[in-house]
Short mmCIF file of C-alpha atoms and ligand atoms in Angstrom, two decimals:
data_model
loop_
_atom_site.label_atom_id
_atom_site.label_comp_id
_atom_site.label_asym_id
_atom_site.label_seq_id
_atom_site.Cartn_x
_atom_site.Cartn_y
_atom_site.Cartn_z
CA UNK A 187 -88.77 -82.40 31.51
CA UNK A 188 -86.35 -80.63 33.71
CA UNK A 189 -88.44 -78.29 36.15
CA UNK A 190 -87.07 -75.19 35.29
CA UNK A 191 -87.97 -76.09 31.80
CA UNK A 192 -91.65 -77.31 32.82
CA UNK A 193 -92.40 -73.77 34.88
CA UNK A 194 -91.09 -72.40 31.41
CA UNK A 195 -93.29 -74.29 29.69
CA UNK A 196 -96.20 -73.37 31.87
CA UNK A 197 -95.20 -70.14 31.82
CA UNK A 198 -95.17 -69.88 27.85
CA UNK A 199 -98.39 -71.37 27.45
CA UNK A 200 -100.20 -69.25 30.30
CA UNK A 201 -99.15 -66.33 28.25
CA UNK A 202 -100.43 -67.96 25.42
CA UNK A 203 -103.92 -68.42 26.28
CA UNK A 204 -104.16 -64.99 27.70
CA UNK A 205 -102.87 -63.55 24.57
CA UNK A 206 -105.40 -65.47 22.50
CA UNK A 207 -107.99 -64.18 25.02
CA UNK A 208 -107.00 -60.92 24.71
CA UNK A 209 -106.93 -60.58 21.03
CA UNK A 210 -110.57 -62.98 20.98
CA UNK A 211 -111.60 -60.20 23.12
CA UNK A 212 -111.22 -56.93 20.66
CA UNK A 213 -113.14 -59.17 17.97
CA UNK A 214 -111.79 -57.30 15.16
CA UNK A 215 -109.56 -60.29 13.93
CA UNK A 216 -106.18 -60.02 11.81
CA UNK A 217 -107.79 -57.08 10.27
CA UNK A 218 -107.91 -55.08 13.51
CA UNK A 219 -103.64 -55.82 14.23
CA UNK A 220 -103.42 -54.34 10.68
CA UNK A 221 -105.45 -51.35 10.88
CA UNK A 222 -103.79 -50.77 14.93
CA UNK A 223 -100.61 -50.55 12.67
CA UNK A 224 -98.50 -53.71 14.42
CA UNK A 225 -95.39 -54.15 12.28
CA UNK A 226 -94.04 -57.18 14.10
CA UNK A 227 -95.68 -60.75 14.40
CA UNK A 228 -97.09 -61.10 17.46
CA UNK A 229 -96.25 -64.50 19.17
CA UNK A 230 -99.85 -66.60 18.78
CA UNK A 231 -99.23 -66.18 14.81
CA UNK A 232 -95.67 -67.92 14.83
CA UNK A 233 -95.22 -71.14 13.88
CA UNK A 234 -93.07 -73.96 14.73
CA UNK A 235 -89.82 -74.21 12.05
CA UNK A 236 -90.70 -76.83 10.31
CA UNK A 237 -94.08 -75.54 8.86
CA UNK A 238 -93.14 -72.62 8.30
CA UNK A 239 -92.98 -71.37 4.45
CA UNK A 240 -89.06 -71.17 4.30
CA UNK A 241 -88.48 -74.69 5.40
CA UNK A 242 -90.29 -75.83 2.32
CA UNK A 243 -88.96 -74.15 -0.28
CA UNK A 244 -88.78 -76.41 -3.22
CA UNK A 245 -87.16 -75.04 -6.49
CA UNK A 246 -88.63 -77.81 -8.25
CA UNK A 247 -92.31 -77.98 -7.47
CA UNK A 248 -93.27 -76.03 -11.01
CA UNK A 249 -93.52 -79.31 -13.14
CA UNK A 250 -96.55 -79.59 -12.74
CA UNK A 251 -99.48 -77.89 -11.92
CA UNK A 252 -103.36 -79.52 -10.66
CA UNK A 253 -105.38 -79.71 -14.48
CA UNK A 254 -107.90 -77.42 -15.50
CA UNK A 255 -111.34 -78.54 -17.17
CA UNK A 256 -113.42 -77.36 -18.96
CA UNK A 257 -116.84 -77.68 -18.80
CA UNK A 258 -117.93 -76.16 -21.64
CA UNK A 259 -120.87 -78.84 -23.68
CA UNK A 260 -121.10 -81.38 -21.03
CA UNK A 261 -125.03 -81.38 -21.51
CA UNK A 262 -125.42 -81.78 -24.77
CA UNK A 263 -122.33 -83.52 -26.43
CA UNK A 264 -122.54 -87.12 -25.14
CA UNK A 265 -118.14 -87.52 -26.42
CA UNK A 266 -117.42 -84.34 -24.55
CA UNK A 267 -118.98 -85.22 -21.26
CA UNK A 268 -117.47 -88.49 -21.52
CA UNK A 269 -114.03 -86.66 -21.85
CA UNK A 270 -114.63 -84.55 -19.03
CA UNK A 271 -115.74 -87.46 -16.63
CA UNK A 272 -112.57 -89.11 -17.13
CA UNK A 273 -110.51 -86.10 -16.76
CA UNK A 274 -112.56 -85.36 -13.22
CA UNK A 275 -112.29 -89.21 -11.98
CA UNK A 276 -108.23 -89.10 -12.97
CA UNK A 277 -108.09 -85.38 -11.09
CA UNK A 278 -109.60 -86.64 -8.17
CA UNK A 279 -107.97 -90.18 -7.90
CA UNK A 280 -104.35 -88.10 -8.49
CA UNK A 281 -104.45 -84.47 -7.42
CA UNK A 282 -107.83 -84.19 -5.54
CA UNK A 283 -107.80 -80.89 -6.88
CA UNK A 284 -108.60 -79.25 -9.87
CA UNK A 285 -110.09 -76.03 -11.65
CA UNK A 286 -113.03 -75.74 -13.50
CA UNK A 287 -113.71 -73.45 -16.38
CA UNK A 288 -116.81 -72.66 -18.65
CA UNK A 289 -118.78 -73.61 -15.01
CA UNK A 290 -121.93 -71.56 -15.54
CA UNK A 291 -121.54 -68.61 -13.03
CA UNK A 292 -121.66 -65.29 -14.70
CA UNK A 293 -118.19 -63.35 -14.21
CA UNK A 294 -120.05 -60.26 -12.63
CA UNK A 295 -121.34 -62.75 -10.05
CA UNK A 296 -118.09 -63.65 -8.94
CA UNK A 297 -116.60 -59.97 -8.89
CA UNK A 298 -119.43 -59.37 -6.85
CA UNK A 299 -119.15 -61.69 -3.95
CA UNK A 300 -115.50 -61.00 -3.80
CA UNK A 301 -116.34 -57.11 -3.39
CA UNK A 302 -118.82 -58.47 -1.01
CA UNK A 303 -116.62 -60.57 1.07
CA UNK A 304 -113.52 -57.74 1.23
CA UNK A 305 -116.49 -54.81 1.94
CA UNK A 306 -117.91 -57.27 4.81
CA UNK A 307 -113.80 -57.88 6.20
CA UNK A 308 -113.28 -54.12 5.85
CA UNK A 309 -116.66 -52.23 7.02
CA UNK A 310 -116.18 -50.20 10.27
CA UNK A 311 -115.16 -52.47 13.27
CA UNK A 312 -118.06 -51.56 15.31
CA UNK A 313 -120.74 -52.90 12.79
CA UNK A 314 -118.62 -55.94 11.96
CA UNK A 315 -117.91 -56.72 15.94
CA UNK A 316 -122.00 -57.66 16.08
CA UNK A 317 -120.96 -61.12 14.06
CA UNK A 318 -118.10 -62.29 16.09
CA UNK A 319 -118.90 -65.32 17.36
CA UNK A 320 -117.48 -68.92 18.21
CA UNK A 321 -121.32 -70.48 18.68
CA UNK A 322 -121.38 -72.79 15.73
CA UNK A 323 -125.09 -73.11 15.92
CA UNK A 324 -125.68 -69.51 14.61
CA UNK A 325 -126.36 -68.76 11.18
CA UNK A 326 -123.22 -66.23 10.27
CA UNK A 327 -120.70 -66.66 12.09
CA UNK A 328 -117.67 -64.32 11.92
CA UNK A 329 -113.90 -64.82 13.85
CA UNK A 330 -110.30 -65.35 13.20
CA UNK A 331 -109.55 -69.15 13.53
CA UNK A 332 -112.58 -71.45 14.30
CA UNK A 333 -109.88 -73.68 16.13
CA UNK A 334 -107.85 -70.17 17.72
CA UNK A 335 -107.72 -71.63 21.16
CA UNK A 336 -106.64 -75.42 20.13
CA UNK A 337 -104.10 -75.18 16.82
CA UNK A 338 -100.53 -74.90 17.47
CA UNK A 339 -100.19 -71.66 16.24
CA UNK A 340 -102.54 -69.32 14.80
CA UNK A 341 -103.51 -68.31 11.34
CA UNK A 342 -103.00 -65.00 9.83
CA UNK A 343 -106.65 -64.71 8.42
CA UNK A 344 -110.50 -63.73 9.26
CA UNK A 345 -113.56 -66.11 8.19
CA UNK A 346 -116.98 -65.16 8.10
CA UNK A 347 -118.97 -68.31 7.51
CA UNK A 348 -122.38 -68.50 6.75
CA UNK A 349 -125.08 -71.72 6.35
CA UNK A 350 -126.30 -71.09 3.06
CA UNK A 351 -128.61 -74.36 2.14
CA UNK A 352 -130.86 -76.10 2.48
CA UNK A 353 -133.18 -73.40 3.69
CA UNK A 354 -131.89 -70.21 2.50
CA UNK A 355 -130.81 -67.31 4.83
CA UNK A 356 -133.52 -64.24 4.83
CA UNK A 357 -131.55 -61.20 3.32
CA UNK A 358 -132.21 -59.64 7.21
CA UNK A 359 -130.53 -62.66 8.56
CA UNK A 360 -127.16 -62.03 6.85
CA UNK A 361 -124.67 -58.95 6.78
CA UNK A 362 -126.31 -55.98 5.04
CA UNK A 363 -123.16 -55.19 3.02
CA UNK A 364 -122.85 -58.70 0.94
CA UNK A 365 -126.33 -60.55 2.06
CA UNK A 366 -127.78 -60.34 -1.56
CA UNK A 367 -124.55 -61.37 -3.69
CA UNK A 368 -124.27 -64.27 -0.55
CA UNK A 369 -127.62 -65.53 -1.72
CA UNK A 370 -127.16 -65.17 -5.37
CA UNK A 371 -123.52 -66.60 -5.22
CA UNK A 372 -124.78 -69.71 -2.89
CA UNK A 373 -127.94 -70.33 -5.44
CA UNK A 374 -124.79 -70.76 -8.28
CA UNK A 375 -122.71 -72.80 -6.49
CA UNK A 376 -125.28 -75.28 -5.26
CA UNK A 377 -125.87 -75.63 -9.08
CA UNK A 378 -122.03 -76.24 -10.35
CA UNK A 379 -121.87 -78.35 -7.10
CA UNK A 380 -124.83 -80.35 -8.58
CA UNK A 381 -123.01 -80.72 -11.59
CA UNK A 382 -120.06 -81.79 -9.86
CA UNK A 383 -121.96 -84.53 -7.92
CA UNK A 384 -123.07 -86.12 -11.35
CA UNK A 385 -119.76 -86.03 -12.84
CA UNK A 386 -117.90 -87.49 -9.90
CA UNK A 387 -121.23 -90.21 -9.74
CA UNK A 388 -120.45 -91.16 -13.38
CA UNK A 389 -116.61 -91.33 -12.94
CA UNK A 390 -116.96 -93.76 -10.09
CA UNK A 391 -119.32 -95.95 -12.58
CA UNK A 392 -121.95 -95.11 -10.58
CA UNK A 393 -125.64 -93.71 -11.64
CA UNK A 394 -125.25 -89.99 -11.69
CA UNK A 395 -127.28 -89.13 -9.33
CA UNK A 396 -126.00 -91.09 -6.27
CA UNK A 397 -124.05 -88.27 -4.56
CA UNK A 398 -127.06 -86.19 -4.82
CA UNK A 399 -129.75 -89.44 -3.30
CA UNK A 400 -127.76 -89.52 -0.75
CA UNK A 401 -127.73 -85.61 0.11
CA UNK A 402 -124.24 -84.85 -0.82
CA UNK A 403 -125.24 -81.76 -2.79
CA UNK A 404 -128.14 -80.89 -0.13
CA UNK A 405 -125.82 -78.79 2.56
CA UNK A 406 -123.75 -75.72 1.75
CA UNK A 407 -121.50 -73.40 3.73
CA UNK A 408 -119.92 -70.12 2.11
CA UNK A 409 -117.03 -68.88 3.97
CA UNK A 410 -115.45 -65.66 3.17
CA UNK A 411 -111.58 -65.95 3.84
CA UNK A 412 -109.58 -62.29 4.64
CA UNK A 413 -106.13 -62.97 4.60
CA UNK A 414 -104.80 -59.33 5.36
CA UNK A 415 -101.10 -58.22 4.39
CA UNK A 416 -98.25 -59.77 7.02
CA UNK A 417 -95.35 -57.72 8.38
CA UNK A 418 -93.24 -61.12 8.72
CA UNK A 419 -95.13 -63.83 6.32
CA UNK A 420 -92.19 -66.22 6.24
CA UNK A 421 -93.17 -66.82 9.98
CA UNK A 422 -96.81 -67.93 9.73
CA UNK A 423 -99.06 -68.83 7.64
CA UNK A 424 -102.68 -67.59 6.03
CA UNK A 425 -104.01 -71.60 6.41
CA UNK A 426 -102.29 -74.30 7.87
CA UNK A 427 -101.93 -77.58 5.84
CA UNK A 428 -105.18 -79.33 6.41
CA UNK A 429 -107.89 -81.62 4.08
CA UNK A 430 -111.26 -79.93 3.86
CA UNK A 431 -113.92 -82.01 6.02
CA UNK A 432 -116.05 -81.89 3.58
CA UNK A 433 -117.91 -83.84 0.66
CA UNK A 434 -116.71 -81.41 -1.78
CA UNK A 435 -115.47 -77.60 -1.75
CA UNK A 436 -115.64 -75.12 -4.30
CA UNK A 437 -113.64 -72.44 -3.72
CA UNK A 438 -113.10 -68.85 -5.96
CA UNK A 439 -109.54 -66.94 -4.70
CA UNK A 440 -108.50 -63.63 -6.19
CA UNK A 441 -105.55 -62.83 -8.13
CA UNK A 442 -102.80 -62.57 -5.25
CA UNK A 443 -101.89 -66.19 -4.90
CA UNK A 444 -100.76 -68.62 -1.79
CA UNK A 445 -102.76 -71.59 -2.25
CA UNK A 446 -100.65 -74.78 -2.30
CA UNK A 447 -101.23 -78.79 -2.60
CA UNK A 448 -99.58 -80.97 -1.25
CA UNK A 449 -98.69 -83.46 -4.07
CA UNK A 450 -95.97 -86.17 -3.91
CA UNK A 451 -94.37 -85.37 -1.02
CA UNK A 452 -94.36 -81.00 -2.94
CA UNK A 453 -95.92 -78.18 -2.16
CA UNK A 454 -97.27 -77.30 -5.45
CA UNK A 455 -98.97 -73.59 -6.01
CA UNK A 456 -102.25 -73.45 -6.70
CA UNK A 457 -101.88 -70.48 -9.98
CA UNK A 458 -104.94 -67.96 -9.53
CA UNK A 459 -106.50 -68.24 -12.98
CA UNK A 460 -109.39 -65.62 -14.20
CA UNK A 461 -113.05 -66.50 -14.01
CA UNK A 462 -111.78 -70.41 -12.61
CA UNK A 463 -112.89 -72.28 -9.90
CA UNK A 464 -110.72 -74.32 -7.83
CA UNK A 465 -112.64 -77.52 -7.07
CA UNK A 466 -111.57 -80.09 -3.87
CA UNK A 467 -112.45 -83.60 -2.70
CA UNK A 468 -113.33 -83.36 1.13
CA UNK A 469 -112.14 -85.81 3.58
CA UNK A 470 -115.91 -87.48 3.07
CA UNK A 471 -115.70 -88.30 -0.66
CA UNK A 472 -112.15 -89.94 0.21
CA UNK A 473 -113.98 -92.00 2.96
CA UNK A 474 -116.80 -92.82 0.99
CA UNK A 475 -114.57 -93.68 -2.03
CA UNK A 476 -112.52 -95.83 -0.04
CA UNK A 477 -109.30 -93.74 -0.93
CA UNK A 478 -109.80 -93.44 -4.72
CA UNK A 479 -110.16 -89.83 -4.44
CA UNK A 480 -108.11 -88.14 -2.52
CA UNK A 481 -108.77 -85.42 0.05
CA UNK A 482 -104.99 -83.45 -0.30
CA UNK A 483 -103.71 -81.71 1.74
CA UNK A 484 -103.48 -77.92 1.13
CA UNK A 485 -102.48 -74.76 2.87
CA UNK A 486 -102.10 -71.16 2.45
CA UNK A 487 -99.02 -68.81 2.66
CA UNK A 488 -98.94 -65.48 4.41
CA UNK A 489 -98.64 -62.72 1.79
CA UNK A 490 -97.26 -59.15 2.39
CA UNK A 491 -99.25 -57.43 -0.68
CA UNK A 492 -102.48 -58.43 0.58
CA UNK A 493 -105.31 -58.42 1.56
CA UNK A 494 -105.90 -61.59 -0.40
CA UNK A 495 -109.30 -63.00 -0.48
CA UNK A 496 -111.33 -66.13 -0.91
CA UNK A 497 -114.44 -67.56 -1.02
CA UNK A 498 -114.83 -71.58 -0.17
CA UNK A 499 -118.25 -73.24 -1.00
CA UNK A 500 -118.56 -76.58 1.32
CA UNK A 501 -121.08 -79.05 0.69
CA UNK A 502 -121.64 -80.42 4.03
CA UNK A 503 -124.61 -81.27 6.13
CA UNK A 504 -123.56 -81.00 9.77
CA UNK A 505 -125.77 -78.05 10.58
CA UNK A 506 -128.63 -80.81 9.36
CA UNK A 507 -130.44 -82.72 12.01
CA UNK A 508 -129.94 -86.14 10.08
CA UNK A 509 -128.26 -89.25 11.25
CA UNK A 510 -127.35 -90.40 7.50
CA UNK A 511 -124.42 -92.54 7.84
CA UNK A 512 -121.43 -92.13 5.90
CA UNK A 513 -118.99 -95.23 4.54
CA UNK A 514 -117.37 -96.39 2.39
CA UNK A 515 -119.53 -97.46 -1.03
CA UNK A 516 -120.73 -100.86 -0.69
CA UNK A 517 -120.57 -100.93 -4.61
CA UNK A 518 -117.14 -99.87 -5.02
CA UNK A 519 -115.65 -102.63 -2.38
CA UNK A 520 -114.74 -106.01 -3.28
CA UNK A 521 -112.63 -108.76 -1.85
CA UNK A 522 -109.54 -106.82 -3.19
CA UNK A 523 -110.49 -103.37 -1.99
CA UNK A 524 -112.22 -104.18 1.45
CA UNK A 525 -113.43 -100.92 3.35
CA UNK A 526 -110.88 -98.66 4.68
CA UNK A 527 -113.05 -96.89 7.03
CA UNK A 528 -115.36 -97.69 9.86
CA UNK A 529 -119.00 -95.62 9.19
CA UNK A 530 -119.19 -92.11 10.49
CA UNK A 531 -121.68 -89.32 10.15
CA UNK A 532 -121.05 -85.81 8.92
CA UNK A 533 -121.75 -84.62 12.54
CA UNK A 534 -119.26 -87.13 13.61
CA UNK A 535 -116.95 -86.23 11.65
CA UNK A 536 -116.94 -82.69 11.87
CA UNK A 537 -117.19 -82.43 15.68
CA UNK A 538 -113.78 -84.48 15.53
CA UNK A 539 -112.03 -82.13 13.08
CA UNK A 540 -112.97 -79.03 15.05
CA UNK A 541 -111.98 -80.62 18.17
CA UNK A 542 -108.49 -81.90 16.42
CA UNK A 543 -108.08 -77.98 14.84
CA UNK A 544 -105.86 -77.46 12.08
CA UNK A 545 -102.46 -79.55 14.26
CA UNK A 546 -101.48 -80.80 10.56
CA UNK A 547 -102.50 -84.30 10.70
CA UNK A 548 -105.29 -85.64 8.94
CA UNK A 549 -108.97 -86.23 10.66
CA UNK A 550 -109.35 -89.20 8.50
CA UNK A 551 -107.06 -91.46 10.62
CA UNK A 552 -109.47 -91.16 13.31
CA UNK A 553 -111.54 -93.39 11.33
CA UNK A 554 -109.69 -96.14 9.80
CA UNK A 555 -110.34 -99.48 10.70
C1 OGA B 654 -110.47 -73.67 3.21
C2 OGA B 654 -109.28 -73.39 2.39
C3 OGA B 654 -108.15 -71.95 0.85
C4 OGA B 654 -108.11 -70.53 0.43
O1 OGA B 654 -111.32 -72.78 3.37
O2 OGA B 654 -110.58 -74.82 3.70
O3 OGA B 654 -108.45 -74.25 2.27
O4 OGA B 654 -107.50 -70.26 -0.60
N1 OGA B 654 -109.19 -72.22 1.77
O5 OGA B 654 -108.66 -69.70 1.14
NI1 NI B 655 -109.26 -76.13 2.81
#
């Protein structure tokens, strides 16, 4: 590098950091440009060219779209669960995505914790300032960008994240405005995740309860994304392209769209469907599963009708204070499909994807032998 083009450089990313400082600092997220009435991206949002929406446009990617099943008899009807394992194990091995339907949680259950989630994101500033935080050990923790100061460019979204099992929050513990539907929501998805567990179990040939023995199920993590409206969406994005590093995620989105895959070299949309849930492998199950299911890749675009908002259930266990290991399946290797991946734990694994931040490339590498 030339050194009028390194001072540059140095230059560019001072201001950087002390723009991400400065907008850390008012700890009133995306939300708080919005409401200050901004109608021009500011820098820290843009990204590079060639991730940006535009550059992928691809007039072709509606062939096909990640299956829906439905769940509907799988406890009692021996043929139908039998149909739906297979259509899970293909799902995962192909898409590692799908959406589930018939899943057991009441409709007004999941209007409520999206009210809850928006009334949290758009409560007075003040109130909502008492939950920013980037100390991962806390219980509820609310920001813009867990990896703000580390990914290329930032995301045009606010989380609040909160540790919702084992252990159960107290009500006092949690925001006021959504703690009870946060509570009642978790208690549902820990039970479709249960499900899930067993289904996945039996599709690998394995007894149905081996996710669960070995505490896949026991960890979950609600995170309520805000993805407010975008003056210039074509130059950011809501989520960068990243695999979840999780066992599993559940996630419920509203009706505004913007979730992708990315499936055979496509960015495929993710089609909001009523009263669905949008089920994911986590970079865990892929490592344990020695690549037969896949963790995809996914991302979110930038919308300007917004806000748009979602609500991701992760079964992990990092918060936990266990050592479990994690590898590949000793009963799914052979001499023809030899492990993939060196042993990890959660914590392991998770400190390294929040170290990486969301740069594009997959945390999974990191481990292959
Ligand atoms: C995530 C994620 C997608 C969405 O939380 O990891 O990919 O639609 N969310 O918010
Ligand atoms: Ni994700």
């Amino acid at each position: 590098m030339e050194a009028t083009t390194l001072n540059q450089f140095h230059h560019e990313n001072g201001d950087r950091q002390s723009e991400l400082k400065a907008f850390d600092e008012t700890k009133a997220g995306v939300k708080g440009l919005i409401d200050a009435g901004i109608t021009k991206l500011p820098p820290i949002f843009i990204h590079p060219k060639t991730t940006q929406n535009s550059s992928n446009i691809n007039p072709t990617a509606d062939k096909h779209s990640i299956p829906i099943i439905d769940l509907e008899g799988i406890h009692g009807n021996e043929m139908k669960r039998r149909e739906v394992v297979e259509a899970i194990g293909e799902a995962s091995k192909t898409w590692g995505f799908f959406q589930v339907v018939n899943h057991g949680i009441p409709i007004n259950v999941l209007e409520e914790i999206m009210s809850g989630v928006r009334g949290f994101h758009e409560q007075d500033t003040e109130v909502k300032k008492e939950w920013y935080t980037r100390d991962r050990s806390r219980r509820v923790v609310y920001n813009c960008n867990f990896d703000l100061y580390t990914a290329p460019a930032a995301n045009w979204r606010d989380t609040i994240f909160c540790f919702m099992a084992p252990n159960p929050p107290h009500p006092q513990e949690l925001p006021p405005v959504c703690s009870d539907i946060l509570i009642k929501y978790s208690k549902e998805v820990k039970e479709v995740g249960g499900v899930l567990f067993e289904l996945l179990s039996e599709a690998l040939g394995l007894n149905p309860n081996y996710f669960k023995d070995i505490e896949c199920s026991k960890g979950l993590a609600v995170l309520g994304h805000y993805y407010p409206p975008c003056p210039e969406p074509d130059l950011t994005l809501g989520n960068t392209k990243h695999s979840d590093d999780t066992f599993l995620t559940i996630l419920l989105q509203d009706d505004i769209g913007g979730l992708q895959v990315f499936h055979q070299n496509q960015w495929v949309d993710v089609p909001p469907s009523p009263g669905a849930l949008v089920v994911n492998i986590g970079d865990l199950l892929q490592l344990m599963t020695n690549d037969r299911f896949k963790s995809s890749e996914h991302r979110v675009l930038a919308n300007q009708c917004g806000p748009r908002i979602s609500v991701a259930g992760f079964f992990t266990t990092y918060m936990l204070p266990s050592s479990r290991v994690c590898g590949p399946i000793k009963e799914l290797l052979s001499d023809e499909n030899r492990p993939k991946y060196r042993e990890t734990t959660v914590k392991e694994y998770v400190a390294h994807f929040h170290a990486k931040g969301l740069d594009g490339t997959s945390a999974l590498l990191h481990f292959k032998l």
